[in-house]
Coordinates of C-alpha atoms in Angstrom, one line a residue:
M1 CA 11.7 14.8 24.0
T2 CA 13.4 11.6 24.7
K3 CA 14.4 10.6 28.2
S4 CA 18.1 10.6 27.4
R5 CA 17.8 14.1 25.8
K6 CA 15.9 15.4 28.8
S7 CA 18.6 14.1 31.1
L8 CA 21.3 15.9 29.0
Y9 CA 19.4 19.2 29.4
Y10 CA 19.1 18.7 33.2
V11 CA 22.9 18.2 33.3
I12 CA 23.5 21.4 31.3
D13 CA 21.2 23.4 33.5
I14 CA 22.8 22.0 36.7
I15 CA 26.3 22.9 35.3
T16 CA 25.0 26.4 34.5
I17 CA 23.7 27.0 38.0
I18 CA 27.0 25.8 39.5
I19 CA 29.0 28.1 37.1
F20 CA 26.8 31.1 38.0
Y21 CA 27.3 30.3 41.7
F22 CA 31.1 30.5 41.4
A23 CA 30.8 33.5 39.1
F24 CA 28.7 35.5 41.6
T25 CA 30.9 34.4 44.5
Y26 CA 33.9 35.6 42.4
E27 CA 32.1 38.9 41.7
G28 CA 31.4 39.5 45.4
A29 CA 28.5 41.8 44.3
K30 CA 26.6 43.7 47.0
D31 CA 23.5 45.9 47.3
N32 CA 21.9 47.0 44.0
R33 CA 24.4 45.2 41.7
F34 CA 23.8 41.9 43.6
V35 CA 20.0 42.2 43.2
L36 CA 20.4 43.1 39.5
L37 CA 22.7 40.1 38.9
I38 CA 20.2 37.8 40.8
I39 CA 17.3 39.1 38.7
L40 CA 19.3 38.6 35.5
F41 CA 20.3 35.1 36.6
M42 CA 16.6 34.1 37.4
A43 CA 15.5 35.5 34.0
Y44 CA 18.3 33.4 32.4
L45 CA 17.0 30.2 34.2
T46 CA 13.4 31.1 33.2
M47 CA 14.5 31.1 29.5
S48 CA 16.3 27.8 30.1
M49 CA 13.0 26.2 31.4
I50 CA 11.2 27.1 28.1
K51 CA 12.7 24.1 26.3
Y52 CA 10.8 21.7 28.7
F53 CA 7.4 23.2 27.9
F54 CA 7.5 24.3 24.3
S55 CA 8.3 22.1 21.2
D56 CA 8.1 25.0 18.7
N57 CA 11.7 25.6 17.4
R58 CA 11.0 29.3 16.9
V59 CA 10.2 29.7 20.6
K60 CA 13.3 27.8 21.5
A61 CA 15.5 29.9 19.2
I62 CA 14.0 33.1 20.6
S63 CA 14.7 31.9 24.2
L64 CA 18.3 31.2 23.3
I65 CA 18.8 34.6 21.8
I66 CA 17.3 36.2 25.0
K67 CA 19.7 34.1 27.0
I68 CA 22.7 35.4 25.0
L69 CA 21.5 39.0 25.6
L70 CA 20.9 38.4 29.4
L71 CA 24.4 36.8 29.6
L72 CA 25.9 39.8 27.7
F73 CA 24.1 42.2 30.2
I74 CA 25.4 40.2 33.1
E75 CA 29.0 40.5 31.7
V76 CA 28.4 44.3 31.2
N77 CA 27.6 44.6 35.0
S78 CA 30.6 42.5 36.0
K79 CA 33.3 44.4 37.9
Y80 CA 36.0 42.4 36.1
A81 CA 37.3 43.0 32.5
I82 CA 36.6 39.3 31.8
N83 CA 34.8 36.9 34.2
Y84 CA 35.8 33.5 32.8
F85 CA 33.1 31.7 34.7
I86 CA 30.4 33.8 33.0
H87 CA 32.3 33.4 29.7
A88 CA 32.0 29.6 29.9
V89 CA 28.2 29.8 29.9
Y90 CA 28.4 30.9 26.3
L91 CA 29.8 27.4 25.5
L92 CA 26.8 25.8 27.3
I93 CA 24.5 27.9 25.1
M94 CA 26.1 26.6 22.0
I95 CA 25.7 23.0 23.3
D96 CA 22.1 23.7 24.1
S97 CA 21.3 25.1 20.7
T98 CA 23.0 22.2 18.9
F99 CA 20.6 19.7 20.6
L100 CA 17.5 21.9 20.5
L101 CA 17.5 23.2 17.0
N102 CA 18.2 22.0 13.5
L103 CA 21.7 22.4 11.9
R104 CA 21.0 25.8 10.2
S105 CA 19.4 27.3 13.2
S106 CA 22.0 26.1 15.6
Y107 CA 24.7 27.6 13.4
I108 CA 22.9 31.0 13.6
I109 CA 22.6 30.8 17.4
N110 CA 26.2 29.6 17.9
F111 CA 27.5 32.5 15.8
L112 CA 25.5 35.0 17.8
S113 CA 26.8 33.3 21.0
F114 CA 30.3 33.6 19.6
I115 CA 29.9 37.3 18.9
G116 CA 28.5 37.9 22.4
S117 CA 31.5 36.1 24.0
M118 CA 33.9 38.4 22.1
Y119 CA 32.3 41.6 23.4
K120 CA 34.5 41.7 26.6
F121 CA 37.7 41.0 24.7
I122 CA 37.0 43.7 22.1
N123 CA 36.2 46.1 25.0
L124 CA 39.4 45.1 26.8
I125 CA 41.6 45.5 23.7
S126 CA 40.1 48.9 23.0
I127 CA 41.2 50.0 26.5
N128 CA 44.5 48.1 26.9
N129 CA 45.8 47.1 23.5
T130 CA 48.6 44.7 24.5
I131 CA 50.0 41.5 22.9
S132 CA 48.9 39.5 25.9
N133 CA 45.2 40.6 25.6
I134 CA 45.2 40.2 21.7
S135 CA 46.7 36.7 22.1
Q136 CA 44.2 35.8 24.7
M137 CA 41.3 37.0 22.4
F138 CA 42.6 35.0 19.5
L139 CA 43.0 31.9 21.7
F140 CA 39.3 32.2 22.7
I141 CA 38.3 32.8 19.1
L142 CA 40.1 29.6 18.2
I143 CA 38.5 27.7 21.0
N144 CA 35.0 28.9 20.2
S145 CA 35.5 28.2 16.5
L146 CA 36.6 24.7 17.2
V147 CA 33.6 24.2 19.5
I148 CA 31.2 25.5 16.8
V149 CA 32.8 23.2 14.2
I150 CA 32.7 20.1 16.4
L151 CA 29.1 20.8 17.5
G152 CA 28.2 21.4 13.8
F153 CA 29.6 17.9 12.9
A154 CA 27.9 16.4 15.8
K155 CA 24.6 17.9 14.8
Y156 CA 25.1 16.9 11.2
H157 CA 25.6 13.3 12.1
Q158 CA 22.7 13.4 14.6
E159 CA 20.4 14.6 11.9
G160 CA 21.7 12.0 9.6
R161 CA 20.9 9.3 12.1
E162 CA 17.4 10.8 12.7
K163 CA 16.8 10.8 9.0
I164 CA 17.9 7.1 8.7
D165 CA 15.6 6.3 11.7
N166 CA 12.7 8.1 10.2
L167 CA 13.3 6.3 6.8
Y168 CA 13.5 3.1 8.6
K169 CA 10.2 3.8 10.4
E170 CA 8.6 4.8 7.1
L171 CA 9.9 1.6 5.5
L172 CA 8.3 -0.4 8.4
K173 CA 5.0 1.5 7.8
A174 CA 5.2 0.9 4.1
H175 CA 6.0 -2.8 4.7
K176 CA 3.0 -3.0 7.1
K177 CA 0.8 -1.4 4.5
L178 CA 2.1 -3.8 1.8
Q179 CA 1.5 -6.7 4.1
D180 CA -2.1 -5.5 4.7
Y181 CA -2.5 -5.1 0.9
A182 CA -1.1 -8.6 0.3
D183 CA -3.5 -10.0 2.9
K184 CA -6.4 -8.2 1.2
I185 CA -5.3 -9.4 -2.2
K186 CA -5.0 -12.9 -0.8
D187 CA -8.5 -12.7 0.5
L188 CA -9.8 -11.3 -2.8
T189 CA -8.0 -14.1 -4.6
V190 CA -9.6 -16.7 -2.4
V191 CA -13.0 -15.1 -3.1
E192 CA -12.3 -15.0 -6.8
E193 CA -11.1 -18.7 -6.8
R194 CA -14.3 -19.7 -4.8
N195 CA -16.4 -17.9 -7.4
K196 CA -14.5 -19.5 -10.3
I197 CA -15.1 -22.9 -8.7
A198 CA -18.7 -22.1 -8.2
R199 CA -19.0 -21.1 -11.9
D200 CA -17.2 -24.2 -13.0
L201 CA -19.4 -26.5 -10.9
H202 CA -22.5 -24.7 -12.2
D203 CA -21.4 -24.9 -15.8
T204 CA -20.0 -28.5 -15.7
L205 CA -22.5 -30.2 -13.3
G206 CA -25.5 -28.3 -14.7
H207 CA -24.5 -29.2 -18.3
D208 CA -23.9 -32.8 -17.5
M209 CA -27.0 -33.2 -15.3
T210 CA -29.2 -31.7 -18.1
G211 CA -27.8 -34.3 -20.5
L212 CA -28.3 -37.1 -18.0
I213 CA -31.9 -36.2 -17.2
M214 CA -32.6 -36.1 -21.0
Q215 CA -31.1 -39.6 -21.3
L216 CA -33.1 -41.0 -18.4
E217 CA -36.3 -39.5 -19.9
M218 CA -35.5 -41.3 -23.1
V219 CA -34.9 -44.5 -21.2
S220 CA -38.3 -44.1 -19.5
T221 CA -39.9 -43.7 -22.9
M222 CA -38.1 -46.6 -24.5
M223 CA -38.7 -49.2 -21.6
D224 CA -41.9 -50.5 -23.1
E225 CA -40.9 -50.3 -26.7
D226 CA -37.3 -51.4 -26.9
I227 CA -35.9 -52.8 -23.7
D228 CA -32.4 -53.6 -25.2
S229 CA -32.0 -50.0 -26.4
A230 CA -33.2 -48.7 -23.1
K231 CA -30.6 -50.9 -21.3
N232 CA -27.8 -49.6 -23.5
L233 CA -29.0 -46.0 -22.9
M234 CA -29.1 -46.7 -19.2
E235 CA -25.5 -47.9 -19.4
D236 CA -24.6 -44.7 -21.2
S237 CA -26.3 -42.7 -18.5
K238 CA -24.3 -44.5 -15.8
T239 CA -21.1 -43.8 -17.7
N240 CA -22.1 -40.1 -18.0
A241 CA -22.9 -39.9 -14.3
R242 CA -19.5 -41.3 -13.4
S243 CA -17.9 -38.9 -15.8
S244 CA -19.7 -36.0 -14.2
L245 CA -18.7 -37.1 -10.8
K246 CA -15.1 -37.2 -11.9
K247 CA -15.3 -33.7 -13.3
V248 CA -16.7 -32.4 -10.0
R249 CA -13.9 -34.1 -8.1
E250 CA -11.3 -32.6 -10.5
I251 CA -12.8 -29.1 -9.8
V252 CA -13.1 -29.4 -6.1
E253 CA -9.9 -31.3 -5.3
T254 CA -7.4 -30.1 -7.9
F255 CA -9.0 -27.0 -9.4
K256 CA -8.4 -28.4 -12.8
D257 CA -5.7 -26.6 -14.9
E258 CA -7.8 -25.2 -17.7
S259 CA -4.7 -23.7 -19.4
E260 CA -4.0 -27.1 -20.9
K261 CA -7.0 -26.6 -23.2
S262 CA -5.9 -26.2 -26.9
N263 CA -6.0 -22.7 -28.4
D264 CA -8.7 -23.4 -31.0
V265 CA -12.2 -24.7 -31.1
D266 CA -11.6 -28.4 -31.1
D267 CA -12.6 -28.8 -27.5
I268 CA -15.8 -26.8 -28.2
R269 CA -16.6 -28.9 -31.2
E270 CA -16.2 -32.0 -29.0
L271 CA -18.4 -30.5 -26.4
V272 CA -21.2 -29.7 -28.9
D273 CA -21.0 -33.2 -30.5
E274 CA -21.1 -34.9 -27.0
F275 CA -24.1 -32.7 -25.9
S276 CA -26.0 -33.4 -29.1
R277 CA -25.4 -37.1 -28.7
K278 CA -26.5 -37.2 -25.1
T279 CA -29.7 -35.1 -25.5
G280 CA -30.7 -35.9 -29.1
I281 CA -30.8 -32.1 -29.8
S282 CA -30.0 -31.0 -33.3
I283 CA -27.0 -28.6 -33.1
N284 CA -25.6 -26.7 -36.1
F285 CA -22.1 -25.6 -35.3
K286 CA -19.9 -23.5 -37.6
V287 CA -16.9 -21.3 -37.6
V288 CA -16.7 -18.1 -39.8
G289 CA -13.7 -16.1 -40.9
D290 CA -10.0 -16.7 -41.1
K291 CA -8.5 -18.5 -38.1
V292 CA -6.6 -16.3 -35.6
I293 CA -4.3 -17.2 -32.7
F294 CA -5.7 -16.6 -29.2
G295 CA -4.8 -17.7 -25.7
P296 CA -6.3 -20.5 -23.6
D297 CA -8.3 -18.0 -21.5
V298 CA -10.4 -17.1 -24.6
T299 CA -10.9 -20.8 -25.3
I300 CA -12.0 -21.5 -21.8
T301 CA -14.5 -18.6 -21.8
L302 CA -16.0 -19.6 -25.2
Y303 CA -16.2 -23.2 -23.9
R304 CA -18.0 -22.2 -20.8
V305 CA -20.4 -19.7 -22.4
I306 CA -21.4 -22.2 -25.1
Q307 CA -21.8 -25.0 -22.6
E308 CA -24.0 -22.9 -20.3
A309 CA -26.1 -21.6 -23.3
M310 CA -26.8 -25.1 -24.6
T311 CA -27.7 -26.3 -21.1
N312 CA -30.1 -23.4 -20.6
A313 CA -31.7 -24.0 -24.0
V314 CA -32.6 -27.6 -23.1
R315 CA -33.3 -27.1 -19.4
H316 CA -35.3 -23.9 -19.5
G317 CA -36.4 -23.4 -23.2
R318 CA -37.1 -27.1 -24.0
A319 CA -35.3 -26.3 -27.4
K320 CA -35.0 -29.0 -30.1
E321 CA -32.6 -27.1 -32.3
I322 CA -29.5 -24.9 -31.5
S323 CA -27.4 -22.9 -33.9
I324 CA -23.9 -21.9 -32.8
V325 CA -21.6 -19.6 -34.7
I326 CA -18.1 -18.5 -33.9
M327 CA -16.8 -15.6 -35.9
Y328 CA -13.1 -14.8 -36.2
D329 CA -12.1 -11.2 -36.6
V330 CA -8.7 -9.4 -36.5
D331 CA -8.9 -8.1 -32.9
R332 CA -11.8 -10.1 -31.5
I333 CA -13.9 -13.2 -31.6
G334 CA -17.6 -13.0 -31.9
F335 CA -20.1 -15.7 -30.9
S336 CA -23.8 -16.4 -31.3
I337 CA -26.0 -19.1 -29.7
V338 CA -29.6 -19.3 -31.0
D339 CA -32.2 -21.8 -30.0
N340 CA -35.9 -22.5 -31.0
G341 CA -37.0 -22.9 -27.4
A342 CA -40.1 -21.5 -25.7
G343 CA -38.4 -18.2 -24.7
C344 CA -40.0 -15.8 -22.1
D345 CA -41.4 -12.3 -21.9
K346 CA -39.0 -11.2 -19.2
V347 CA -35.5 -12.7 -18.7
V348 CA -34.4 -13.1 -15.0
E349 CA -30.6 -13.1 -14.9
G350 CA -29.7 -16.1 -12.8
Y351 CA -26.4 -17.6 -11.9
G352 CA -25.7 -19.1 -15.3
L353 CA -26.2 -15.8 -17.3
R354 CA -24.3 -13.9 -14.6
G355 CA -21.4 -16.2 -14.7
M356 CA -21.2 -16.0 -18.5
K357 CA -21.1 -12.2 -18.4
E358 CA -18.5 -12.2 -15.7
R359 CA -16.3 -14.5 -17.8
V360 CA -16.6 -12.3 -20.9
D361 CA -16.1 -9.1 -18.9
L362 CA -12.8 -10.4 -17.4
L363 CA -11.5 -10.5 -21.0
G364 CA -12.7 -7.0 -21.9
G365 CA -15.6 -8.3 -24.0
E366 CA -19.3 -7.9 -23.9
L367 CA -22.3 -10.3 -23.8
W368 CA -25.9 -9.7 -24.6
Y369 CA -29.0 -11.8 -24.8
E370 CA -32.7 -11.6 -25.8
S371 CA -35.7 -13.8 -25.7
K372 CA -37.7 -13.6 -29.0
D373 CA -38.7 -16.6 -31.0
G374 CA -36.5 -18.7 -28.7
F375 CA -33.5 -17.4 -26.9
Q376 CA -30.4 -15.8 -28.4
I377 CA -27.0 -15.0 -26.8
G378 CA -24.3 -13.0 -28.6
G379 CA -21.1 -11.2 -27.8
N380 CA -17.5 -10.8 -28.5
I381 CA -14.1 -11.3 -26.7
L382 CA -11.2 -8.9 -27.3
L383 CA -8.0 -10.5 -28.4
K384 CA -4.9 -9.1 -26.6

């Protein structure tokens, strides 16, 4: 119950007490009738107090019906044919019900109050059927009807405003939830981008560092035999180191836009040729099947998977030969990377393998691997 609504109820109750005071003064009741009227009045006030302590609409409706019956009983015990002071209290009951109950319930209570207010007029006409009394009754019927209609419109607009307020509050809550979801998505996006940067750093830097280490080992071997070739290879190593640093800067500073990669295997072929040249590893690369069109995300994933697989073959397996096959199909692209490295009995899934699986999973594909007579990685990527 709002503060303004509570103040309105106080005003209605105070007006009711004042009206009853004038009604009883007008009655001039004495002895037993006075006691009875006081008891009925106190019972009426008790019913009026219920709205301050109970929020259940059914309890409020019952209390209003009891108030109508008590008021009717007070009128029956009046010495006058019609006590207009008591009659005015019916209008206060109508106002009370309009603010206490919903539109449908208030109409029912107001109708009952209207019927109760007509009791004395009907009784009067049955005793003294004059034009004056009939006209007076119809006048009060008209007044009560207008009051009910006006209160009904007021209640209708009040409920409309309350619905709008409730919808506005729900919209605010929904907006708050959407904002929370947006913040969560933002956090998840940051985490995803961080993981993507980490994968790219691992794939690019690990790949280039492996090639650089192989070149430096070759320089160390050639120093005593062919100093000129060793110097040339050293210069190549410097160039590759600078290139690696540039790639790292691109990833960290600008989060390189990989969508610019071509939608075929040209970049992958260049990657394979460059790795073979840097490391001296023999790599057999071929593409099988009719060429299909696919998006840059597929190219990027294939690029990173093959890059990581070649790096692992040299770094962990000490492989000398690598065979790479890309297989075109109608709705998918398959791939296979096999090396003749040392292999192992039990494969421990590190960051590189996990990163490859994550990339393939994001495109709805699958990746598998096994270590037998070297190391083999295979899988496929679905084409959307």
